[in-house]
Each structure stands twice: as C-alpha cells, then as structure tokens.
PDB file of C-alpha atoms in Angstrom:
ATOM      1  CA  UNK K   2       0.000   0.000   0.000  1.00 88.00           C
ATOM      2  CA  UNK K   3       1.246   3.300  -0.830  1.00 95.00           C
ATOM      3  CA  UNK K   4       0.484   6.477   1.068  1.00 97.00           C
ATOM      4  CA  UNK K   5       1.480   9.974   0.035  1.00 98.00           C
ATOM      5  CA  UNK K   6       2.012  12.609   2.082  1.00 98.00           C
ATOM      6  CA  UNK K   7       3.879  15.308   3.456  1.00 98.00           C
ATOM      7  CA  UNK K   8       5.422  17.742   6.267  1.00 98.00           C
ATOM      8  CA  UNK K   9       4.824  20.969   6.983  1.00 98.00           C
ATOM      9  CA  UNK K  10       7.673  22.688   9.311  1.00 98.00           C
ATOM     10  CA  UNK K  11       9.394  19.665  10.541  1.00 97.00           C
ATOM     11  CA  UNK K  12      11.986  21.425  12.232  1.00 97.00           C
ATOM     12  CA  UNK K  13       9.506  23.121  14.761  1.00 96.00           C
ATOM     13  CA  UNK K  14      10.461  19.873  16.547  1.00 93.00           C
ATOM     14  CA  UNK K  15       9.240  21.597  19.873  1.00 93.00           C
ATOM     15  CA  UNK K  16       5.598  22.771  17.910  1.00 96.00           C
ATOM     16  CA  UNK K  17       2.138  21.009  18.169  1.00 97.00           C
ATOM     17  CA  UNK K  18       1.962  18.124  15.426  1.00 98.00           C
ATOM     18  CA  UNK K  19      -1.513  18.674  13.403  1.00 98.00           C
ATOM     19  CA  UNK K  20      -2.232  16.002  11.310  1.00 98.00           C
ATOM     20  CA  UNK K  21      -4.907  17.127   8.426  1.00 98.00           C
ATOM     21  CA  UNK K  22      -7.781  14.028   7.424  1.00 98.00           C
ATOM     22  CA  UNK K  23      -9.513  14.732   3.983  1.00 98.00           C
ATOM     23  CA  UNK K  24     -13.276  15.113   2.801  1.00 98.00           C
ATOM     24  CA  UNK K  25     -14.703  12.384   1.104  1.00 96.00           C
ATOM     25  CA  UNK K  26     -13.360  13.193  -2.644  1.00 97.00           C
ATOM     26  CA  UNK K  27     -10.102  15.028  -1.246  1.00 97.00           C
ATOM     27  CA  UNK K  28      -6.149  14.464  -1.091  1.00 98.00           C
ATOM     28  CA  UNK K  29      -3.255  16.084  -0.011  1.00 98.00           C
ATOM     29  CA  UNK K  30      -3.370  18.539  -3.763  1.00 97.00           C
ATOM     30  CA  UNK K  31      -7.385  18.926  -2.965  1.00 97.00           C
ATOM     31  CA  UNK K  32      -6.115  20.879   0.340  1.00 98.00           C
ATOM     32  CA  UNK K  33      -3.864  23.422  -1.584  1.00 97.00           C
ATOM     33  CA  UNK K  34      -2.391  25.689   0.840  1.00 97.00           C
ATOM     34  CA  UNK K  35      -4.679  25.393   4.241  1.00 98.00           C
ATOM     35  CA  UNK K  36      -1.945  23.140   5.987  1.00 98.00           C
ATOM     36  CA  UNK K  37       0.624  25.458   5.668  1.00 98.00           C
ATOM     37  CA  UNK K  38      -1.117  28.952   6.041  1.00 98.00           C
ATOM     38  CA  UNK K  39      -2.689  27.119   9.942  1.00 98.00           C
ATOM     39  CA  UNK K  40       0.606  25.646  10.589  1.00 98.00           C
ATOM     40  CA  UNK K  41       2.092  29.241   9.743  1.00 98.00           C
ATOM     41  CA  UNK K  42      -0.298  30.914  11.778  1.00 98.00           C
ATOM     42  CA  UNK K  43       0.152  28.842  14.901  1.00 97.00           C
ATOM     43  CA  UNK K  44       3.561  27.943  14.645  1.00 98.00           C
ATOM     44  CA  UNK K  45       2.367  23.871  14.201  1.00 98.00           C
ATOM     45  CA  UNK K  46       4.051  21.516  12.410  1.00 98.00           C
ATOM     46  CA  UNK K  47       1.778  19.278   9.517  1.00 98.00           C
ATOM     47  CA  UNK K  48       0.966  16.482   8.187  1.00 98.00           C
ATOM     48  CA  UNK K  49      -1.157  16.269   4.912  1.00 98.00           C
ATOM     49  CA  UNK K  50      -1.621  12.430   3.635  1.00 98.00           C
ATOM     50  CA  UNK K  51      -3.953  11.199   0.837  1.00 98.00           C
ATOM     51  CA  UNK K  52      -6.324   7.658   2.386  1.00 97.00           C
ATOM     52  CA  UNK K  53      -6.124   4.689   0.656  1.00 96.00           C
ATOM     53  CA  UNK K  54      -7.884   5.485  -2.840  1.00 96.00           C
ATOM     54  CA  UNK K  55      -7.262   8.888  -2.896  1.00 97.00           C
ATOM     55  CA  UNK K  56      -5.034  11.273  -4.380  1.00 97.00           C
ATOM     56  CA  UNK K  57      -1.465   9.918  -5.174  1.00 97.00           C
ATOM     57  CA  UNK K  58      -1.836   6.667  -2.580  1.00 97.00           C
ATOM     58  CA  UNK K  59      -2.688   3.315  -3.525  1.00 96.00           C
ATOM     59  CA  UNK K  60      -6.141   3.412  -5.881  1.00 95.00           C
ATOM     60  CA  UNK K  61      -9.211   1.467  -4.817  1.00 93.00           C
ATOM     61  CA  UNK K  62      -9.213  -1.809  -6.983  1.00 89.00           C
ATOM     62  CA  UNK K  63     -12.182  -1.721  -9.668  1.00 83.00           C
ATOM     63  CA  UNK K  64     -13.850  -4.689  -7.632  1.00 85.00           C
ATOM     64  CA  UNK K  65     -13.458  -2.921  -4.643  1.00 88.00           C
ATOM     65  CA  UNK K  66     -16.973  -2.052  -2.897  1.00 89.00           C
ATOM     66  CA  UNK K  67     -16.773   0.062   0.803  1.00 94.00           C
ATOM     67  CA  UNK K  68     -18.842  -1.151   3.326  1.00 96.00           C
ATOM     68  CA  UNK K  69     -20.849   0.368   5.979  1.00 96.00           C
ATOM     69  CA  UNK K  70     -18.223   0.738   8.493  1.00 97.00           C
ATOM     70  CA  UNK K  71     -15.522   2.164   5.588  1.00 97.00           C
ATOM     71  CA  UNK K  72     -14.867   5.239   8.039  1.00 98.00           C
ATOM     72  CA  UNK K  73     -14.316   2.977  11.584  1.00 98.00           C
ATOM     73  CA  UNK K  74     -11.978   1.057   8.897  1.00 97.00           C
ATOM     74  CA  UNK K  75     -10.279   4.015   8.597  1.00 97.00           C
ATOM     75  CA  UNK K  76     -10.152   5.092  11.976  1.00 98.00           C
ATOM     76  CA  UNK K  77      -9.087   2.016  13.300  1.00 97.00           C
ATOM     77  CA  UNK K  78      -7.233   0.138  11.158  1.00 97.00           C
ATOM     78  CA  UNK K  79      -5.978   2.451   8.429  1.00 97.00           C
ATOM     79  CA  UNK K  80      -4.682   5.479  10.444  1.00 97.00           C
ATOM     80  CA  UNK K  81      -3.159   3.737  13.316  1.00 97.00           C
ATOM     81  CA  UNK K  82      -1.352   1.507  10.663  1.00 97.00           C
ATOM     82  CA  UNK K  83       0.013   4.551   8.858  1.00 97.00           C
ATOM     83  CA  UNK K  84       0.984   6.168  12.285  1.00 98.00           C
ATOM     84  CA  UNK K  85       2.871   3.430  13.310  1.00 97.00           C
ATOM     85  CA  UNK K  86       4.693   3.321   9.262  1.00 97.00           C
ATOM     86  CA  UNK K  87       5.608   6.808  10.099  1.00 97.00           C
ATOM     87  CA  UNK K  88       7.261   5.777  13.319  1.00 96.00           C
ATOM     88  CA  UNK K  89       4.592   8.859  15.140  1.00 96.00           C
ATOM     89  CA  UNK K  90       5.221   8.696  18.662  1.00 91.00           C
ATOM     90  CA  UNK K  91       3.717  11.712  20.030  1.00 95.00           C
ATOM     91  CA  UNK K  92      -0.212  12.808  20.422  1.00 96.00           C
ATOM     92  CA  UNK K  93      -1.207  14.901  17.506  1.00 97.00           C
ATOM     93  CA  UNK K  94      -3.639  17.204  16.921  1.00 98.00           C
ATOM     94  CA  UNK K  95      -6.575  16.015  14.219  1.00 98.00           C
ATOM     95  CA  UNK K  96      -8.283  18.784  11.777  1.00 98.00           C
ATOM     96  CA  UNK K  97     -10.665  16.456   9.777  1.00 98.00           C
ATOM     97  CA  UNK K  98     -13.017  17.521   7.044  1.00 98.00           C
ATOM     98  CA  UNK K  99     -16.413  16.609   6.229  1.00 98.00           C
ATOM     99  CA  UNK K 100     -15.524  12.403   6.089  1.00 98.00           C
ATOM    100  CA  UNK K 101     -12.267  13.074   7.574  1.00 98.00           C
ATOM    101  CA  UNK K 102     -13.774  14.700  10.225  1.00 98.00           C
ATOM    102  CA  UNK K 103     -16.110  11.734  10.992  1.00 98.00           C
ATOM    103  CA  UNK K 104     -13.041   9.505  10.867  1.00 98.00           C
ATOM    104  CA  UNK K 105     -10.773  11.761  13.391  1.00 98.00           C
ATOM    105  CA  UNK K 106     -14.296  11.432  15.796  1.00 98.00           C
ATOM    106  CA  UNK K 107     -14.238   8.027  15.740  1.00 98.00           C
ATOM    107  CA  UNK K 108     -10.200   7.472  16.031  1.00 98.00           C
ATOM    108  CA  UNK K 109     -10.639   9.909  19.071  1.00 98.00           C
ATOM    109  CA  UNK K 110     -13.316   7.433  20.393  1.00 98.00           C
ATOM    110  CA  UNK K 111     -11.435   4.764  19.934  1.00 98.00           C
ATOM    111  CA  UNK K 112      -8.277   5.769  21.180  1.00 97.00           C
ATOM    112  CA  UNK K 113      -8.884   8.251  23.727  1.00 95.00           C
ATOM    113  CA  UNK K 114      -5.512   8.508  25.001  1.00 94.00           C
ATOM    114  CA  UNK K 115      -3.590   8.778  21.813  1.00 96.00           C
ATOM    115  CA  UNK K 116      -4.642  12.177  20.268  1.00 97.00           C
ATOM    116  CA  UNK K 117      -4.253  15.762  21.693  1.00 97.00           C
ATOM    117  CA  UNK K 118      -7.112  17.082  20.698  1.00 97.00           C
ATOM    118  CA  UNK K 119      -9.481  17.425  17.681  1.00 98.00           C
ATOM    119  CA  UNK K 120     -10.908  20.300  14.893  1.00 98.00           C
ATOM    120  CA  UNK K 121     -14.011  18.580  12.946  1.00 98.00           C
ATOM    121  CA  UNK K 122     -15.142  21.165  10.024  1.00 98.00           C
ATOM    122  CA  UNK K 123     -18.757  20.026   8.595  1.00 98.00           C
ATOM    123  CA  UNK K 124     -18.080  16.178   9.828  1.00 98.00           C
ATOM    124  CA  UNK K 125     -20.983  13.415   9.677  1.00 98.00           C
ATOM    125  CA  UNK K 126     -22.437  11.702  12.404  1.00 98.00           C
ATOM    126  CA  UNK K 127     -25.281  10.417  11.245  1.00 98.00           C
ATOM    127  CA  UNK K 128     -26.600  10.315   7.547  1.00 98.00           C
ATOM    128  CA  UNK K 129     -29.443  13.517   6.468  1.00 97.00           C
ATOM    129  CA  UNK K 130     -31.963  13.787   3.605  1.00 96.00           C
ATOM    130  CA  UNK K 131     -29.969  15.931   2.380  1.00 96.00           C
ATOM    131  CA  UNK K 132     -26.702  14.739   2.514  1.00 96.00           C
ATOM    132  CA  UNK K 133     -27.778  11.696   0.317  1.00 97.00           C
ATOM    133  CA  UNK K 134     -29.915  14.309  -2.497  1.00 97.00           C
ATOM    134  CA  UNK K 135     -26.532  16.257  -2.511  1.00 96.00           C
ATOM    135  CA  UNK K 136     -24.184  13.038  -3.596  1.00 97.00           C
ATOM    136  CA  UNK K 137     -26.818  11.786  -5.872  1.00 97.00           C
ATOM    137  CA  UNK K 138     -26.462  15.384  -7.851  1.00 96.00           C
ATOM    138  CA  UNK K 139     -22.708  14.793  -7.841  1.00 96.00           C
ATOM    139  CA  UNK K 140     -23.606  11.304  -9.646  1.00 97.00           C
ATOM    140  CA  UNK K 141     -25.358  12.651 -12.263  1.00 97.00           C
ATOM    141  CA  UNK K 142     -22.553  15.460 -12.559  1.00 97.00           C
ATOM    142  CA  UNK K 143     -19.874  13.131 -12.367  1.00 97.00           C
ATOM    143  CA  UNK K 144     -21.325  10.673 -15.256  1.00 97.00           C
ATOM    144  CA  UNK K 145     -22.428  13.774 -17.669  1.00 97.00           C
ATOM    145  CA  UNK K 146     -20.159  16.896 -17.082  1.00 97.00           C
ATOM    146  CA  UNK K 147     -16.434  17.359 -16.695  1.00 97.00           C
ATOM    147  CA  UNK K 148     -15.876  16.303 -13.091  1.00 97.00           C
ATOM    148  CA  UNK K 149     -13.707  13.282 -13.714  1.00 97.00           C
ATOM    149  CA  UNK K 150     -11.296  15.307 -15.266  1.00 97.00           C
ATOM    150  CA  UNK K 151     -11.627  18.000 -12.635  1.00 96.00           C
ATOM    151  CA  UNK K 152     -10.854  15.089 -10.425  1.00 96.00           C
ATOM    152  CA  UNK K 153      -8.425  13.763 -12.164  1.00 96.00           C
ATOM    153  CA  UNK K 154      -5.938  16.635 -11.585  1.00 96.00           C
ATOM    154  CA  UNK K 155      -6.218  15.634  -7.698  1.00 97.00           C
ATOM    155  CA  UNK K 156      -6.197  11.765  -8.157  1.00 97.00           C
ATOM    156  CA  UNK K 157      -4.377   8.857 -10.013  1.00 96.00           C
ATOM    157  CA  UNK K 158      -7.574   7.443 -10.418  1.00 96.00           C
ATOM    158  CA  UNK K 159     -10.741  10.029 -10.407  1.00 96.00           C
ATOM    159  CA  UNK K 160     -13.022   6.588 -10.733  1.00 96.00           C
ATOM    160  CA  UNK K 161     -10.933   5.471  -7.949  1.00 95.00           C
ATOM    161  CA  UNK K 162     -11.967   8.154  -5.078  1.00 96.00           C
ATOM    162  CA  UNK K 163     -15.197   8.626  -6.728  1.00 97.00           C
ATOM    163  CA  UNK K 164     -17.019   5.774  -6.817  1.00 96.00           C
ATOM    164  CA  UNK K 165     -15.777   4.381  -3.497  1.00 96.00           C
ATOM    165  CA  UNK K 166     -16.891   7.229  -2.338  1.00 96.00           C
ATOM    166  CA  UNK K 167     -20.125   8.090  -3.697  1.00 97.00           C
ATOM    167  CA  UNK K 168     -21.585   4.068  -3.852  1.00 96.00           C
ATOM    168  CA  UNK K 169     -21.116   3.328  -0.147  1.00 97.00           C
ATOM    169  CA  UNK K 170     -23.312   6.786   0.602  1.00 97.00           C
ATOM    170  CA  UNK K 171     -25.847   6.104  -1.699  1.00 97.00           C
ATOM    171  CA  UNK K 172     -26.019   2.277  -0.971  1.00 96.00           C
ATOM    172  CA  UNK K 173     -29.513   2.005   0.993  1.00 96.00           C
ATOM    173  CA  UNK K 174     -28.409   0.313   4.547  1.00 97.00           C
ATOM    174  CA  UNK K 175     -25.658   2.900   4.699  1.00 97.00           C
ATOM    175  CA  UNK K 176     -28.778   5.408   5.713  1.00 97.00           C
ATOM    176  CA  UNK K 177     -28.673   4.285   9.109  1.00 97.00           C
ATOM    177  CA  UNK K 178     -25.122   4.605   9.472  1.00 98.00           C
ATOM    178  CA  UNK K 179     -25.282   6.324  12.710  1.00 98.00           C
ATOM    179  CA  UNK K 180     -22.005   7.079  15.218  1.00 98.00           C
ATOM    180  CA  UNK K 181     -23.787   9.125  17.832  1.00 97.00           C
ATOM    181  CA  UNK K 182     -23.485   6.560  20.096  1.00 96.00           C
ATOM    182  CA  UNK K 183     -19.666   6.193  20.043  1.00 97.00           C
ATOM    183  CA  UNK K 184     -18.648   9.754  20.596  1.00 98.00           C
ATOM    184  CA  UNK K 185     -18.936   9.969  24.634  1.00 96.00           C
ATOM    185  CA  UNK K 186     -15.759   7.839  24.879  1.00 97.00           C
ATOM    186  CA  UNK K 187     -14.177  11.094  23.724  1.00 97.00           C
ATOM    187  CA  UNK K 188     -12.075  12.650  26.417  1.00 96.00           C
ATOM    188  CA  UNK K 189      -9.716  14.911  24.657  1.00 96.00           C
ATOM    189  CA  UNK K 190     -10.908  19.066  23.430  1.00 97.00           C
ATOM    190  CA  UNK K 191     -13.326  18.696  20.579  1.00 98.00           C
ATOM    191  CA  UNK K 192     -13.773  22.111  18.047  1.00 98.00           C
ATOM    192  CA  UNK K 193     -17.094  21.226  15.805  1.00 98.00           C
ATOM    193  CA  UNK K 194     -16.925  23.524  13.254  1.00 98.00           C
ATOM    194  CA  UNK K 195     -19.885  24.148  10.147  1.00 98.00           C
ATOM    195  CA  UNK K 196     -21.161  26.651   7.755  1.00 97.00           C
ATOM    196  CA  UNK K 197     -24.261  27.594   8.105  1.00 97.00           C
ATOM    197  CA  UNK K 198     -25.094  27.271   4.433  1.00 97.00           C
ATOM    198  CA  UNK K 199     -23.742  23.813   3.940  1.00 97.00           C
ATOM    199  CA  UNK K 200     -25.006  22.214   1.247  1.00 95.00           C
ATOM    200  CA  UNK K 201     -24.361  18.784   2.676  1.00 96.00           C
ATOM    201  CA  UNK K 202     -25.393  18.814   6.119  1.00 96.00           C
ATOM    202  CA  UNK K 203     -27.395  20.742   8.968  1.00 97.00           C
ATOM    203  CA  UNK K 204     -26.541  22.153  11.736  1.00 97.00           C
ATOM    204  CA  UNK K 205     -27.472  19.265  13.871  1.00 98.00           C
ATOM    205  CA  UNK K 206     -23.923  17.567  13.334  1.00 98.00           C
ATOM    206  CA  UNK K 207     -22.134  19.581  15.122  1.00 98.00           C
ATOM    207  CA  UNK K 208     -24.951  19.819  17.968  1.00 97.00           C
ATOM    208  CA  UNK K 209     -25.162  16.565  18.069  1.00 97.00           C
ATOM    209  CA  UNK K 210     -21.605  16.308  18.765  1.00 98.00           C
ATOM    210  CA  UNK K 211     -22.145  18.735  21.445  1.00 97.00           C
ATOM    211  CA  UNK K 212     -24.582  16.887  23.093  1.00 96.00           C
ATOM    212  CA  UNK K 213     -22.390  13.569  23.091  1.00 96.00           C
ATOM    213  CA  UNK K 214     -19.154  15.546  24.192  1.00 96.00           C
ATOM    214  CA  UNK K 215     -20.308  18.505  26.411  1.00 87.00           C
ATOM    215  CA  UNK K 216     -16.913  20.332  26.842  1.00 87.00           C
ATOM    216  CA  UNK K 217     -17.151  20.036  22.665  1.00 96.00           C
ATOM    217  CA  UNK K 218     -16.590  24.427  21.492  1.00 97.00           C
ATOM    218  CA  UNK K 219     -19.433  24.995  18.762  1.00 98.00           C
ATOM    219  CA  UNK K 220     -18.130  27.474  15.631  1.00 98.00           C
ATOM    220  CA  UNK K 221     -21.111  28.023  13.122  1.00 97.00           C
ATOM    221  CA  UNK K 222     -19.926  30.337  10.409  1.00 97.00           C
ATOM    222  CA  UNK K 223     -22.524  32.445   8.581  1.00 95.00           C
ATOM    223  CA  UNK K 224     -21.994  32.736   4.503  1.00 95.00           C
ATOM    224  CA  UNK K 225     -20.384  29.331   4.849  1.00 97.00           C
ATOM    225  CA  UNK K 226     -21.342  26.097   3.053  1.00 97.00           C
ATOM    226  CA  UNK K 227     -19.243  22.313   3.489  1.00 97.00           C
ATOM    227  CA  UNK K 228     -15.831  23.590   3.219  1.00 96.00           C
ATOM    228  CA  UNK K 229     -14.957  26.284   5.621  1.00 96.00           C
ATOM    229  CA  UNK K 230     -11.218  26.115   4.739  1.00 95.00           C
ATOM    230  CA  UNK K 231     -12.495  27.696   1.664  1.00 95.00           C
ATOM    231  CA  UNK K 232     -15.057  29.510   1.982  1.00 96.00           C
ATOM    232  CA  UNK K 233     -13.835  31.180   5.328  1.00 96.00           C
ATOM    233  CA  UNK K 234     -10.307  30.087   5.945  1.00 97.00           C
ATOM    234  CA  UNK K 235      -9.451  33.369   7.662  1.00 97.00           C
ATOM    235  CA  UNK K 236     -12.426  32.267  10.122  1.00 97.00           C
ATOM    236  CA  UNK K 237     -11.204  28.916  10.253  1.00 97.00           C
ATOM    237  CA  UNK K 238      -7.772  29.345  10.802  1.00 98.00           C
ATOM    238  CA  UNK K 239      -8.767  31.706  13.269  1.00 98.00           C
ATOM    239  CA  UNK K 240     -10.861  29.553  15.308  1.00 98.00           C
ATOM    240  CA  UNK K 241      -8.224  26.624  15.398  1.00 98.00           C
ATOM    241  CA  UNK K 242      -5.231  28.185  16.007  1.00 98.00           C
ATOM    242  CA  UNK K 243      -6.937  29.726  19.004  1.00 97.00           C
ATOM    243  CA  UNK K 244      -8.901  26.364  20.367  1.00 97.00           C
ATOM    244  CA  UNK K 245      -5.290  24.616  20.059  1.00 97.00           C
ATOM    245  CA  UNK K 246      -3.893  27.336  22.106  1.00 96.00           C
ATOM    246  CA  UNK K 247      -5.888  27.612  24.707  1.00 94.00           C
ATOM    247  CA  UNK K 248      -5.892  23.570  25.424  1.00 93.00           C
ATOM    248  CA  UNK K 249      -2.126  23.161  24.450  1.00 85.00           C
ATOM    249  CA  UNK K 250      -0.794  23.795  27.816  1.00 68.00           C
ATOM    250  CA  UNK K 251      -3.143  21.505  29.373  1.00 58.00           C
ATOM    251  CA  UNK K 252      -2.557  18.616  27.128  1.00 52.00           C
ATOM    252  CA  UNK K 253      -0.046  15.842  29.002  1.00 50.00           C
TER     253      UNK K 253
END
C-alpha cells in the first residue's frame, strides 16, 4: 500500500503536530495551501496524507466495494497503521473535514488517550436527507459533465476516489449509518466547526456532537457552506489556532 504525504515545518520539533484528514473526494493537492497557512499561523508543524484510494496513494481496486463501516476502517485500522509506518510517537492534533472529520471522531473514540485534541469542520455523524440528495447530484454530474477530469488533476484514479466514495453513501443500509453513540468515549478538546449554508449537512452535526461531548466548542460560520477552509479560511484558521492554544498547555 502506498500512502502519500507530506510535512509541513518539521523542524519546529518543539511545535504542536496537526495532522490534516480529507473530505470524502479530497487528497493532499485537494487541500492546496490550508496546511501550511494554519501551521504558519500557529507555529504547528503538519501532516497532509492522501487515504487509501485517494489522491497519489494506492487506488481502490475496480472490484473494490466500501462497506458500511468504511470510516471505523479508517479510523481504526488504516490510520493507526500509517501512524505506526511513520514511526509517530507523540499525540497529535486532528483537523478532519467533512468524512475526515467523521473519521478523526471516531479514532478519538477509539483511542482516547492517543490524540491531543481534535478540529471537525462540517463532519458526519449520522446520515441527512440531504446529505444523500446532494451526492446523488454529484452522480449525475460526475457521469455527464467534466468532473472526472476535474478530479483527475487531484487523483491517479478520479473513478478510484469517486465511486468508493459516492456508492457506499448512496447504498440504501448505509442510511442508518449512525455514530452518535460512540462519541462519549471522547475525552480529549473537541472544536465542531460548520457553515451555516452547507449544502451537505445541517446544523445538527455539530450539535449533536455537542450533546455527546459537552466540553465540545461549537463554531457556526454564517456565509459558509461544506468547506470552511475555503469559503472562510481566515475564520477557520482563526478559530483553530486559538482552540489549540488555549488547550495546548493543558494537554499531558
């Protein structure tokens, strides 16, 4: 299996570690400059890496179908397994996106003692009406406009990210996919970030999160939709670079 990826600021050896878990069609390209302009503004070191599938690691094979639990996968197989390649032997800091952030939730969950803290920016934790009209649109768009060249700027394989990505949320059982449950093992800071205007998800993801992890720090950004490292990455940058900050000091 090969993984791509890269470091931002390595030799702020004595600096935070932030590692940076894509959306569900993203990479370590699909990011562009985010990484480095938080890293820059905190002082952090980074790491960017592409999952499985993605970007320029290891496409999906064409039989290859995600299950229901594809994100637990990740979180519990995949990412320790790629920290432990990588020789990591300190607690980072996760800033997940969208899938990535559901994935960073459930790591967190599942290894409570392992991570420093987490930044979720429009995650999932359970699957919406609209979430599901919203990747069938990006079917049809995919199979009748330009997208998989779009996509394959960002990705050895466009097919590869897409489809793996788009089947498993628009395959009918995964509508009860549902991780609500799991987030109270949390016990490290939690920032649940989300545009007001996203196009993928409500508010209720982030409240939700809230309501699982009371000490979780709600940021809902007006004029925003599902990707508030673009649409308001001053905001965002803003907002993590203080929440790291302040819980830093208090992190063993």
């Amino acid at each position: 299996m090969r993984i791509e990826y890269v470091r931002i600021a390595p030799e702020r050896t004595n600096a935070p570690l932030v590692v940076f878990l894509h959306e569900g069609l993203g990479s370590v390209a699909m990011w562009k400059d985010f990484p480095q302009q938080l890293c820059d503004a905190g002082g952090y070191r980074g790491l960017v890496f592409s999952r499985p599938a993605y970007g320029r690691s290891t496409p999906r094979d064409e039989d290859e179908h995600w299950d229901v639990d594809f994100m637990h996968r990740q979180a519990c197989e995949v990412l320790p397994a790629f920290f432990n390649a990588i020789h990591l032997q300190e607690k980072p800091w996760l800033f997940g996106h969208s899938d990535g952030g559901s994935i960073a939730l459930l790591y967190a969950a599942q290894f409570p003692h392992a991570v420093a803290g987490i930044v979720v920016v429009a995650p999932h934790i359970f699957v919406e009406d609209v979430t599901v009209a919203n990747i069938e649109e990006a079917r049809q768009a995919y199979l009748s406009t330009d997208l998989p060249q779009r996509l394959g700027k960002y990705h050895d394989s466009a097919d590869s990210a897409f489809w793996g990505w788009n089947r498993i949320w628009l395959h009918p059982p995964f509508r009860r996919w549902n991780i609500e449950a799991e987030l109270g093992a949390i016990r490290c800071p939690v920032l649940a970030m989300q545009g007001v205007d996203d196009e993928y998800g409500t508010l209720e993801q982030i409240q939700g999160i809230a309501r699982q992890v009371p000490a979780t720090q709600l940021v809902e950004l007006p004029d925003c939709g599902h990707s508030p490292h673009r649409d308001q990455p001053e905001k965002a940058i803003v907002s993590a670079v203080t929440f790291i900050d302040l819980h830093r000091s208090s992190t063993p």
